[in-house]
Short mmCIF file of C-alpha atoms and ligand atoms in Angstrom, two decimals:
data_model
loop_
_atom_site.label_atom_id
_atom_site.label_comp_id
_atom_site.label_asym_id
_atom_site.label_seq_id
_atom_site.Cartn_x
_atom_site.Cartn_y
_atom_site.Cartn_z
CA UNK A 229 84.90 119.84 124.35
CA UNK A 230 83.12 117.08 122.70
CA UNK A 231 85.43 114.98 120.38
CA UNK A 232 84.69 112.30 118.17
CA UNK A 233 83.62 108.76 119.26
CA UNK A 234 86.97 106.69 120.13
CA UNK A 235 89.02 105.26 117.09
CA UNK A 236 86.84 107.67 114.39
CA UNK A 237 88.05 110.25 113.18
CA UNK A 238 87.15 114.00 110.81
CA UNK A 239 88.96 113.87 107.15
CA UNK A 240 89.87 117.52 106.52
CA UNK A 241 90.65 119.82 103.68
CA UNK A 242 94.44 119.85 104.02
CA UNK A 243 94.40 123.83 105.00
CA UNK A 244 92.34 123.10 107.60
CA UNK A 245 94.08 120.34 109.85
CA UNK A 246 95.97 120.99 113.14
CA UNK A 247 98.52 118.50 113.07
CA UNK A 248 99.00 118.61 109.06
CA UNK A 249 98.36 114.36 109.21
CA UNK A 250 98.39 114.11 105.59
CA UNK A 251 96.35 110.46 106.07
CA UNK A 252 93.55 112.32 107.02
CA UNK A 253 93.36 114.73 103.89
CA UNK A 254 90.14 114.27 102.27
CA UNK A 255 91.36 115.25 98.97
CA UNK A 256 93.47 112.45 99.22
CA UNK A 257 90.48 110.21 99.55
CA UNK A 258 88.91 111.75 96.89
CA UNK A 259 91.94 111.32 94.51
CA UNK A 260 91.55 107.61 95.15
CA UNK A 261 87.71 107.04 94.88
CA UNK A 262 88.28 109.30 91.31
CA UNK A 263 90.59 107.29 89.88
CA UNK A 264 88.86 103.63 91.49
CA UNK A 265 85.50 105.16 89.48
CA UNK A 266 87.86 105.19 86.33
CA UNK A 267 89.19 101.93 86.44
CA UNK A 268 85.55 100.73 87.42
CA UNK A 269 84.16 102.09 84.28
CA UNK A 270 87.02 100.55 82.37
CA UNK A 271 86.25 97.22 83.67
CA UNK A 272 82.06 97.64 83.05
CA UNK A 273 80.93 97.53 86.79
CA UNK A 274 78.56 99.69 88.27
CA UNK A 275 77.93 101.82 91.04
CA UNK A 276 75.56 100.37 93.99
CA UNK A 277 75.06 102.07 96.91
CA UNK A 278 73.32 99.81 100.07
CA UNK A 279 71.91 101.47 103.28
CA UNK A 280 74.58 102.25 105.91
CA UNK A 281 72.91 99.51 108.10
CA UNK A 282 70.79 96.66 107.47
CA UNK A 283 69.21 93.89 109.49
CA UNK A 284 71.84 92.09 112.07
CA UNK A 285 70.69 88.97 110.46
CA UNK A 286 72.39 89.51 107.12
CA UNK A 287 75.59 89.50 108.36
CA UNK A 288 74.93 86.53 111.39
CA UNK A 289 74.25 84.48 107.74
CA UNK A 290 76.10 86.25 105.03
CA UNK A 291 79.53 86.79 107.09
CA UNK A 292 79.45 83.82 109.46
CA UNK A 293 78.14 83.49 113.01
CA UNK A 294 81.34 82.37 114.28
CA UNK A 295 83.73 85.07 112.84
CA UNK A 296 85.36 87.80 114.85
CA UNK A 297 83.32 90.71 113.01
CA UNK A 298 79.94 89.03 113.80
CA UNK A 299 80.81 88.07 117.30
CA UNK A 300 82.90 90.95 118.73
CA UNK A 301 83.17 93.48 116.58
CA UNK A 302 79.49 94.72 115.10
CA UNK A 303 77.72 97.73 115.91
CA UNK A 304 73.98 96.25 116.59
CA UNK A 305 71.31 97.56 118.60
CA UNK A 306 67.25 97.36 118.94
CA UNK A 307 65.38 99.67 116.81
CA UNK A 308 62.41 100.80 118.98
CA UNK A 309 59.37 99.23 117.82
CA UNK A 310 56.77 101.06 115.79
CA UNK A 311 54.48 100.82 113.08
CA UNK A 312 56.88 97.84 111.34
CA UNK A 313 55.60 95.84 114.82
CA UNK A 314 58.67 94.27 116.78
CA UNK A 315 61.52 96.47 117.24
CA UNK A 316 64.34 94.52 114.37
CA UNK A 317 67.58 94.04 115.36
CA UNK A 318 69.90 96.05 112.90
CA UNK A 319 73.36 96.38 112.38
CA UNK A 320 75.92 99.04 111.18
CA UNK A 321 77.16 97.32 108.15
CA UNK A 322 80.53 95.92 108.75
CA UNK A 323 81.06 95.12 105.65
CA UNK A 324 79.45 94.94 102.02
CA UNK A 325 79.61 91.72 100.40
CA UNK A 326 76.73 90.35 102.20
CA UNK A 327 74.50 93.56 101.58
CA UNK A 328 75.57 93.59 97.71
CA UNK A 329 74.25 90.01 97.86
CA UNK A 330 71.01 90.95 99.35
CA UNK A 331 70.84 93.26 96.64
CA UNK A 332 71.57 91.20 93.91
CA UNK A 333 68.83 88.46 95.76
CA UNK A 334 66.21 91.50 96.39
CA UNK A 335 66.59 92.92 92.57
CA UNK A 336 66.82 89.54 91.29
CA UNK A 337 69.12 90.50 89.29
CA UNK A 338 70.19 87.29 87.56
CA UNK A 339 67.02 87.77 85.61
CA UNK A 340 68.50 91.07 84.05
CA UNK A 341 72.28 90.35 83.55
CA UNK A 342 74.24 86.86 82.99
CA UNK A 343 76.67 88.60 85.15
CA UNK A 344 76.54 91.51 87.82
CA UNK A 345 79.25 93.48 87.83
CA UNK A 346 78.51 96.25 90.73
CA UNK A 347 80.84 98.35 93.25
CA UNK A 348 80.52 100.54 96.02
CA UNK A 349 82.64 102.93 98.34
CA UNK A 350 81.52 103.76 101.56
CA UNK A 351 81.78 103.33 105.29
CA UNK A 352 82.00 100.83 107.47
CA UNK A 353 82.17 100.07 111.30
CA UNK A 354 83.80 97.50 113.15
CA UNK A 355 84.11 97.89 117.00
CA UNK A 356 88.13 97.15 116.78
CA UNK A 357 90.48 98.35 118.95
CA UNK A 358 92.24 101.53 117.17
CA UNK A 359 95.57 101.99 116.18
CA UNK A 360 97.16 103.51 113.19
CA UNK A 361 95.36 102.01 110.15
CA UNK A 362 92.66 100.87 112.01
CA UNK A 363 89.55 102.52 113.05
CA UNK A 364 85.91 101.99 113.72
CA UNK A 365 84.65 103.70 110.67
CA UNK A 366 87.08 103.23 107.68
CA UNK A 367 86.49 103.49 104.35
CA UNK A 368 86.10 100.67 101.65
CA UNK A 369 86.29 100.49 97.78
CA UNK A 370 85.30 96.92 96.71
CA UNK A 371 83.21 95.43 93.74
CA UNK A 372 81.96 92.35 93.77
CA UNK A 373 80.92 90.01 90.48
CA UNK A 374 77.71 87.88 90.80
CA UNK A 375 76.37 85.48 87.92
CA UNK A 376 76.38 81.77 86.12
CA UNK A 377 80.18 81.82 85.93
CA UNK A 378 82.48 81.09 87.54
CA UNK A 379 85.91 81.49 85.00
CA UNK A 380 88.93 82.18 87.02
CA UNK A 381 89.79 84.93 84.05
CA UNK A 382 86.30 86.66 86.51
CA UNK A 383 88.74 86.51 89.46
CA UNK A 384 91.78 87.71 87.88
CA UNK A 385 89.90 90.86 86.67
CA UNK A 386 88.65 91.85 90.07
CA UNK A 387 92.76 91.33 91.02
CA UNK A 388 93.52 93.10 88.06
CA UNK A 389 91.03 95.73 89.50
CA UNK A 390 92.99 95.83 92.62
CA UNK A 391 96.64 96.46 91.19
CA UNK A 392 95.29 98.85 88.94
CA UNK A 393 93.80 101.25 91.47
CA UNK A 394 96.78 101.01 93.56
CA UNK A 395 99.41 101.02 90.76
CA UNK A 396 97.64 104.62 89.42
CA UNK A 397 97.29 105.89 93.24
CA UNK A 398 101.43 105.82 92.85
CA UNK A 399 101.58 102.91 95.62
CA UNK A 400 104.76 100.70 95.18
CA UNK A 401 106.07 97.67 97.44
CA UNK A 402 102.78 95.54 96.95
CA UNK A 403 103.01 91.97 97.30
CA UNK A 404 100.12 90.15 95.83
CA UNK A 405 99.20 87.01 97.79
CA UNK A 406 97.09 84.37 96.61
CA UNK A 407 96.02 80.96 98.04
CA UNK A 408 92.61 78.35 97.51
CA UNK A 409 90.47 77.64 100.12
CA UNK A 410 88.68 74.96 98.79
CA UNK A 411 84.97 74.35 97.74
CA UNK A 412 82.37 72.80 100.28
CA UNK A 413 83.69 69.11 99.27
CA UNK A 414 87.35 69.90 99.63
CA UNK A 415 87.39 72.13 102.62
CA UNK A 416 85.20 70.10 105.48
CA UNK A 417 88.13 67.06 104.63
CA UNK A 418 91.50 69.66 105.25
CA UNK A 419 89.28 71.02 108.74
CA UNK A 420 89.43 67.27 109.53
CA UNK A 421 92.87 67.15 108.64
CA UNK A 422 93.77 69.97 110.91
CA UNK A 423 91.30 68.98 113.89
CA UNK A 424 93.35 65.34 113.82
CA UNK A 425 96.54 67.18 113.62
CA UNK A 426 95.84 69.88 116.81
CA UNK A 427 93.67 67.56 118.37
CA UNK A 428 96.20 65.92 121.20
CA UNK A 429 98.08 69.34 121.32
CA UNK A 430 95.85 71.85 122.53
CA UNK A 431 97.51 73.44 125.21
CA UNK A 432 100.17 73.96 123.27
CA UNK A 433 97.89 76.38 121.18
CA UNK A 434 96.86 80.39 122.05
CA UNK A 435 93.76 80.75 123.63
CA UNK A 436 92.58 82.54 120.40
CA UNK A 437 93.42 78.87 118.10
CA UNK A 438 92.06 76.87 121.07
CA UNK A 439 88.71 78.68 120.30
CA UNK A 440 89.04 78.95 116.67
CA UNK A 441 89.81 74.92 116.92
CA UNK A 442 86.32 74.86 117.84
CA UNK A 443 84.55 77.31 116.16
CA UNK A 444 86.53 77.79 112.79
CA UNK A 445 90.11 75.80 112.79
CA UNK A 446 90.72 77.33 109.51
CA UNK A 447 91.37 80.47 110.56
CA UNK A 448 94.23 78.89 112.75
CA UNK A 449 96.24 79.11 110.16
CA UNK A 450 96.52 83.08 109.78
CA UNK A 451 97.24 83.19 113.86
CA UNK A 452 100.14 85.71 114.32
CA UNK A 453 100.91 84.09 117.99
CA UNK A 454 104.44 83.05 118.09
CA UNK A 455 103.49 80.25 119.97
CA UNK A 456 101.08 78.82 117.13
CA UNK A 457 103.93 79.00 114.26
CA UNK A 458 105.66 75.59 115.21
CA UNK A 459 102.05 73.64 115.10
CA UNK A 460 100.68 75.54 111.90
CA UNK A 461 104.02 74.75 110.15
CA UNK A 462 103.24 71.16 110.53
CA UNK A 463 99.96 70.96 109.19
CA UNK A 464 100.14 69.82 105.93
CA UNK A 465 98.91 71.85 103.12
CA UNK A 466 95.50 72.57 101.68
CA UNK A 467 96.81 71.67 98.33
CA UNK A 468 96.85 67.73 99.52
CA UNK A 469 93.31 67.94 99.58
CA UNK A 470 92.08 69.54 96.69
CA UNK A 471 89.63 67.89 93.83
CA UNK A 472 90.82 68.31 90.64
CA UNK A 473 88.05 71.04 90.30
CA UNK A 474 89.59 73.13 92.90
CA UNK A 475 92.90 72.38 91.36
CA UNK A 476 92.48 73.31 87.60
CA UNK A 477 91.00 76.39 88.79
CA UNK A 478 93.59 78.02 90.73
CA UNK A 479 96.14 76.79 88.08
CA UNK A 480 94.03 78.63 85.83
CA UNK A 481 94.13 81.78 88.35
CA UNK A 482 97.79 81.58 88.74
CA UNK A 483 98.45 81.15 84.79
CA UNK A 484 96.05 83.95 84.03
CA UNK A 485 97.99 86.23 86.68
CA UNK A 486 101.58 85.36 84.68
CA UNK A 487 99.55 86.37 81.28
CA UNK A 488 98.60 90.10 82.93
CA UNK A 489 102.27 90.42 84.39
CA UNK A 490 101.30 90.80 87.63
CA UNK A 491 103.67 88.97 89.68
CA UNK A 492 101.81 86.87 93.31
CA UNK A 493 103.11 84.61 95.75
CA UNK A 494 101.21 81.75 96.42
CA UNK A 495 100.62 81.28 100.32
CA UNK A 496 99.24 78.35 101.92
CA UNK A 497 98.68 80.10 105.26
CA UNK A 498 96.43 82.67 103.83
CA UNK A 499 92.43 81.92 104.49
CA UNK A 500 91.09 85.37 105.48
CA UNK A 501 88.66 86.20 108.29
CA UNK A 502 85.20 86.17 106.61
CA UNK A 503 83.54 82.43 106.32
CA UNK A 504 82.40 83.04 102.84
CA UNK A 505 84.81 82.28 100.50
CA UNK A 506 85.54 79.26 98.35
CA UNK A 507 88.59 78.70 96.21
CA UNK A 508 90.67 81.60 95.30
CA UNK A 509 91.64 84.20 97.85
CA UNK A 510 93.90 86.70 98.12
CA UNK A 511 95.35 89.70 99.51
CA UNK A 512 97.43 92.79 99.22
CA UNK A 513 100.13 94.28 101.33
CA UNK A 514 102.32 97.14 101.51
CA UNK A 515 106.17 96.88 102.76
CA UNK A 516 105.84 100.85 102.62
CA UNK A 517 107.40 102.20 105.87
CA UNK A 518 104.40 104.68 106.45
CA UNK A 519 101.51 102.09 106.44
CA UNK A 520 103.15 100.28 109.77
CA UNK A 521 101.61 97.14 111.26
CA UNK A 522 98.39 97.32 109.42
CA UNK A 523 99.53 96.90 106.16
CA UNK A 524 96.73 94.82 104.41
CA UNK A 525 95.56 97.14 101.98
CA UNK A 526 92.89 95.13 100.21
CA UNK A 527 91.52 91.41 100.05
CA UNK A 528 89.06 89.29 98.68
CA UNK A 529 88.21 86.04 96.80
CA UNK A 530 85.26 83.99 95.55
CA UNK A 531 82.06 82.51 97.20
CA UNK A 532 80.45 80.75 95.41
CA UNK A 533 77.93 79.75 98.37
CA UNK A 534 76.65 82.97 99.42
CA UNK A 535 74.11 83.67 97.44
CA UNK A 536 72.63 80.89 98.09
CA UNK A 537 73.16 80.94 101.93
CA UNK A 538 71.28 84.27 101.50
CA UNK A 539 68.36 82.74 99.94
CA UNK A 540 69.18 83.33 96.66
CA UNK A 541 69.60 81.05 93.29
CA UNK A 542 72.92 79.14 93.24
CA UNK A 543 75.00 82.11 91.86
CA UNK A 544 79.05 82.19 91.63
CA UNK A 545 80.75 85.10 93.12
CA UNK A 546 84.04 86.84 93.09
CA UNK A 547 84.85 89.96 94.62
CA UNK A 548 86.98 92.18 96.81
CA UNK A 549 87.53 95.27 99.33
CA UNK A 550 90.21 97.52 99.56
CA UNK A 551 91.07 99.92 102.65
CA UNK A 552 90.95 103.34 101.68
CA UNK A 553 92.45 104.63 104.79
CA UNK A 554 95.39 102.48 104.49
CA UNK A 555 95.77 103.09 100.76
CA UNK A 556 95.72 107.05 101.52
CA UNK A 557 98.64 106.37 104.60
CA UNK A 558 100.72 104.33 101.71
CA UNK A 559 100.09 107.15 99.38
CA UNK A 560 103.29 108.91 98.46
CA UNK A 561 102.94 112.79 99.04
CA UNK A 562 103.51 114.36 95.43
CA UNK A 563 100.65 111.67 93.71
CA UNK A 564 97.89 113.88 95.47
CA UNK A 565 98.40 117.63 95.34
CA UNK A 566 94.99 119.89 96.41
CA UNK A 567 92.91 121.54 94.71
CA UNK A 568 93.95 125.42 95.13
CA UNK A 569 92.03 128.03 93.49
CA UNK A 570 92.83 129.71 89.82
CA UNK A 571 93.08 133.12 90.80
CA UNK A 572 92.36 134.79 94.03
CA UNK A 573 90.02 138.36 93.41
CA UNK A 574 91.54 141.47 95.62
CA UNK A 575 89.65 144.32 95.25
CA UNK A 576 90.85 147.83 96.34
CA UNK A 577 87.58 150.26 97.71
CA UNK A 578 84.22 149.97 97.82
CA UNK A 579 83.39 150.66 94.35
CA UNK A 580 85.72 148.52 93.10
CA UNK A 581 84.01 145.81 95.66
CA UNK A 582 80.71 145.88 93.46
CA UNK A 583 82.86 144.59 90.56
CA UNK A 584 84.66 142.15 92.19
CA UNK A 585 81.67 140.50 92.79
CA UNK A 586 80.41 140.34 89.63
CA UNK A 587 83.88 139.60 88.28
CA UNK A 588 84.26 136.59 90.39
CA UNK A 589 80.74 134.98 89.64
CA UNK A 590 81.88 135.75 85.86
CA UNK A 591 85.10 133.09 86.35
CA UNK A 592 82.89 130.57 88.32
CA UNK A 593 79.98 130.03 85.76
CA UNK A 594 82.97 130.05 83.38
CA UNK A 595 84.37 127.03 85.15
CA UNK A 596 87.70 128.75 86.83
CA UNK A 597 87.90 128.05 90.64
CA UNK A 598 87.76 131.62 91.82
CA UNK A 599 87.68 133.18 95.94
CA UNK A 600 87.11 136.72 96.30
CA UNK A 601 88.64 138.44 99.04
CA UNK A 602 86.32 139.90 101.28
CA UNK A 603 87.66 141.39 103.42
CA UNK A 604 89.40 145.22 103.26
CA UNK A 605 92.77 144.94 103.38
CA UNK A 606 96.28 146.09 101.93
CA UNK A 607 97.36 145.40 98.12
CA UNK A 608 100.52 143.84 100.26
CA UNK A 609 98.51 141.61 102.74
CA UNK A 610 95.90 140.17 100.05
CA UNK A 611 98.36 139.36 97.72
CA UNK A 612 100.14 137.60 100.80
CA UNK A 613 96.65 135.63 101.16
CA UNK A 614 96.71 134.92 97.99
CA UNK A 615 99.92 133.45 98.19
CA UNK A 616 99.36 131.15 101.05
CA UNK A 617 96.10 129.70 99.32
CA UNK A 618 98.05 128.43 96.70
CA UNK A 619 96.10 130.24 94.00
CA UNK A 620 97.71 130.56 90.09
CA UNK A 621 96.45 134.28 89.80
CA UNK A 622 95.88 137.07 91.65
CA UNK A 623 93.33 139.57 90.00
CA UNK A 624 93.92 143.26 91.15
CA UNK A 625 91.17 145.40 90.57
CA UNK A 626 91.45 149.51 91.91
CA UNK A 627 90.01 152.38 91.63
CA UNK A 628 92.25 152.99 88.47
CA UNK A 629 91.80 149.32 86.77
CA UNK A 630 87.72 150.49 86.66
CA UNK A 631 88.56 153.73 84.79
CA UNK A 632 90.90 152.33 82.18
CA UNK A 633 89.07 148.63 82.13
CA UNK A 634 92.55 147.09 81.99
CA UNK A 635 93.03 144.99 84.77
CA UNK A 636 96.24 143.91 86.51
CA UNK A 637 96.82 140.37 86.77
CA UNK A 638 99.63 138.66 88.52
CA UNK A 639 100.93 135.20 87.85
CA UNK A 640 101.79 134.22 91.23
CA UNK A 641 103.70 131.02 89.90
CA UNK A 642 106.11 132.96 87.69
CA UNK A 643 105.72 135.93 89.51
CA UNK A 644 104.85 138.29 86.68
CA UNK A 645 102.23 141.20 86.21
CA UNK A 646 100.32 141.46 83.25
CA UNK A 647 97.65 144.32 82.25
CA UNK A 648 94.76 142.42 80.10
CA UNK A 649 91.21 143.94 78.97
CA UNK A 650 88.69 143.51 80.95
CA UNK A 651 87.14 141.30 78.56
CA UNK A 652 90.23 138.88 77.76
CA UNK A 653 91.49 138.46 81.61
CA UNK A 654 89.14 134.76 81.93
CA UNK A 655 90.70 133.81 78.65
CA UNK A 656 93.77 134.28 79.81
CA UNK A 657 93.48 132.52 82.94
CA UNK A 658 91.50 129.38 80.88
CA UNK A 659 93.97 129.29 78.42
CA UNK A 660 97.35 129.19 81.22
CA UNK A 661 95.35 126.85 83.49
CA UNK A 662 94.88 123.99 80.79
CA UNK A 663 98.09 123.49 80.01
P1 AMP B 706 88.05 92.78 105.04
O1 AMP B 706 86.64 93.24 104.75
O2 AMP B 706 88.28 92.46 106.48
O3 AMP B 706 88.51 91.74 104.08
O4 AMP B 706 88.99 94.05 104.80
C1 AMP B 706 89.33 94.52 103.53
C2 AMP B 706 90.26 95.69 103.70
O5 AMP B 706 89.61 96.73 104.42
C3 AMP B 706 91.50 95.39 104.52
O6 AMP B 706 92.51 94.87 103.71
C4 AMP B 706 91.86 96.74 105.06
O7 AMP B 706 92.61 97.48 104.11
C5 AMP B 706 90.53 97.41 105.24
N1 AMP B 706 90.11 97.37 106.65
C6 AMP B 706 89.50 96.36 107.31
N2 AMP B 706 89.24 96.69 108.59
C7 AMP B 706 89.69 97.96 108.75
C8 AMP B 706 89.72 98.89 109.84
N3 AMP B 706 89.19 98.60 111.03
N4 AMP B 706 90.28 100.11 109.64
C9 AMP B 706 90.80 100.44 108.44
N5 AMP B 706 90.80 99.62 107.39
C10 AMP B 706 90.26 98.39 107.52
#
């Protein structure tokens, strides 16, 4: 048997999975990405959609050379060379700041807008080792605003964003956290300050900090090794070296926060993995028993560089991602119930087959979710059928129900049969199904 590739995985209509692993019910995705579209509308961004991959390039610049994603963890091969010339190195995307940026750079879109306000959901791969929450393809909602400003009211929006979608997808336990990572003037003198610090106490640091003290020493700071936490405590704070820039603006952030009632905890550990960002970041997680070690459900922040770094005008930035597998594992059962059809079409003998078919296509264009039963079987087993599908109604329709065009209709919630005209039985249905 051929399976998928390791750590990916089908999402499956919920009557049609094995093991009943309700994280992997696509209607539950699709519950999500409907309400995320609402929200997204509410807020005035709109929909992008990049290629699945792009040129390796994008991401060696956009995400930083020196991060995990770019050097372990991207998909990136050779494309065979053709009529293009040289074969181009390309890349899975990993992620889609950097490709949004592109965009925005490509479409020069600063010409058309003060302010881009775009979002995508979509794929992406990361070559990660698997484990519950974390896979190679996963699934990200994120938005990302791109213009002259750079008001921390823009960030607190896209947080805003973030609560919202999660709040409405019934997710509770969320802890907000939000920290500053500088600008390009504050942050080169606090990755001094930590270099001095570590500097004469190397060994005492995991072999993943001794590399990051070399590569990136902020991202020291979110090390999980117990053997780092004594060290990291004694590094002093960002906050000691901020201008007064950097300062007023994630006072403003944190003020702005208290104003929407959404309650954060400031953390002075938290940096985040991608190179990009400048000033605010921050980050979601769940205390939810289900969502297990990986519990960061979404993150982000502002960069106000990357743009640039991309080629592009000097352009401010603030945006953010959110897991959708991890949001669907947080989910709790009753907010996402499946679709199941309005009423389930039995038909007893051939000639009442004819009309069945008719019957059925009748409810569809109508707009009622409709399955006609094709196969011959007992009154007893389709209504059984009918039953397990989940469906509202049951429609008989016999020999008998042709002759007298009153058709038998069963209200498999309530468990009652009614006998309507053949030309009121859809407006019956309509009419019970919208309230
Ligand atoms: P990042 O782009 O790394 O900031 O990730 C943003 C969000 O995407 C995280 O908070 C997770 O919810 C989700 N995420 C990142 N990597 C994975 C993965 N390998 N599998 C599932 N979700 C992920």
């Amino acid at each position: 048997m051929i399976r998928t590739a390791s750590h990916t995985r089908d999402l499956l209509p919920a009557a049609l999975s094995n093991d009943g692993d309700a994280s992997a019910f696509i209607h539950r995705f699709q519950l999500v990405e409907s309400l995320a579209r609402d929200w997204f509308r509410r807020y005035g961004f709109q929909e992008i959609r990049t290629p699945i991959f792009e040129r390796a390039e994008l991401f060696a610049r956009g995400v930083g050379a020196e991060t995990d994603i770019v050097t372990k963890e991207m998909y990136t091969w050779r494309d065979r060379a053709g009529d293009d010339g040289e074969g181009e190195s390309l890349t899975l995307r990993p992620e889609s700041t950097a490709p949004v940026a592109r965009a925005y750079i490509q479409h020069q879109m600063w010409k058309r807008a003060e302010t881009a306000r775009l979002y995508y959901i979509g794929p992406q791969f990361r070559r990660e080792r698997g484990q519950r929450g974390r896979y190679r393809q996963f699934f990200q909602i994120g938005a990302e605003t791109l213009g002259a400003s750079d008001h921390p009211a823009l960030d607190v929006e896209g947080v805003e964003l973030v609560m919202g979608i999660l709040s409405d997808a019934g997710l509770r336990d969320l802890e907000l956290r939000v920290n500053t990572v500088g600008d390009a003037e504050t942050r080169p003198r606090f990755v001094a300050a930590i270099r001095q610090a570590l500097a004469d106490r190397l060994e005492e640091l995991s072999d993943d900090s001794r590399r990051r003290f070399e590569t990136n020493p902020l991202r020291i700071l979110d090390s999980k090794a117990e053997q780092d936490q004594p060290l990291i405590a004694a590094l002093p704070p960002i906050y000691d070296f901020l201008n007064d820039e950097c300062r007023r603006h994630f006072d403003a952030v944190q003020r702005y926060l208290d104003a929407a009632g959404i309650p954060c905890v400031v953390d002075a550990r938290l940096v985040r993995g991608l190179d990009y960002y400048t000033k605010t970041v921050f980050e979601v997680v769940s205390h939810a028993p289900s969502v297990g070690a990986q519990n960061a459900l979404a993150g982000g922040g502002r960069y106000d560089g990357l743009v640039e770094t991309l080629g592009g005008p000097p352009t401010k930035g603030f945006g953010f991602a959110l897991g959708l597998d991890r949001v669907v594992l947080a989910m709790p059962e009753d907010r996402a119930p499946e679709e199941r059809p309005d009423v389930f079409v039995i038909h007893l003998g051939e000639a009442a087959f004819e009309r069945a078919v008719s019957v059925v296509r009748d409810a569809r264009r109508a707009g009622v979710a409709a399955l006609l039963d094709v196969t011959p079987r007992s009154l007893k087993g389709a209504l059984r059928l009918a039953n397990k599908l989940g469906a509202r109604f049951a429609l008989i329709l016999g020999e008998a129900e042709l002759v007298t065009e009153q058709w038998a209709l069963r209200d498999l919630a309530r468990g009652e049969q009614l006998s309507v005209p053949a030309g009121e039985w859809l407006r019956h249905i309509t009419r019970t199904t919208a309230t």
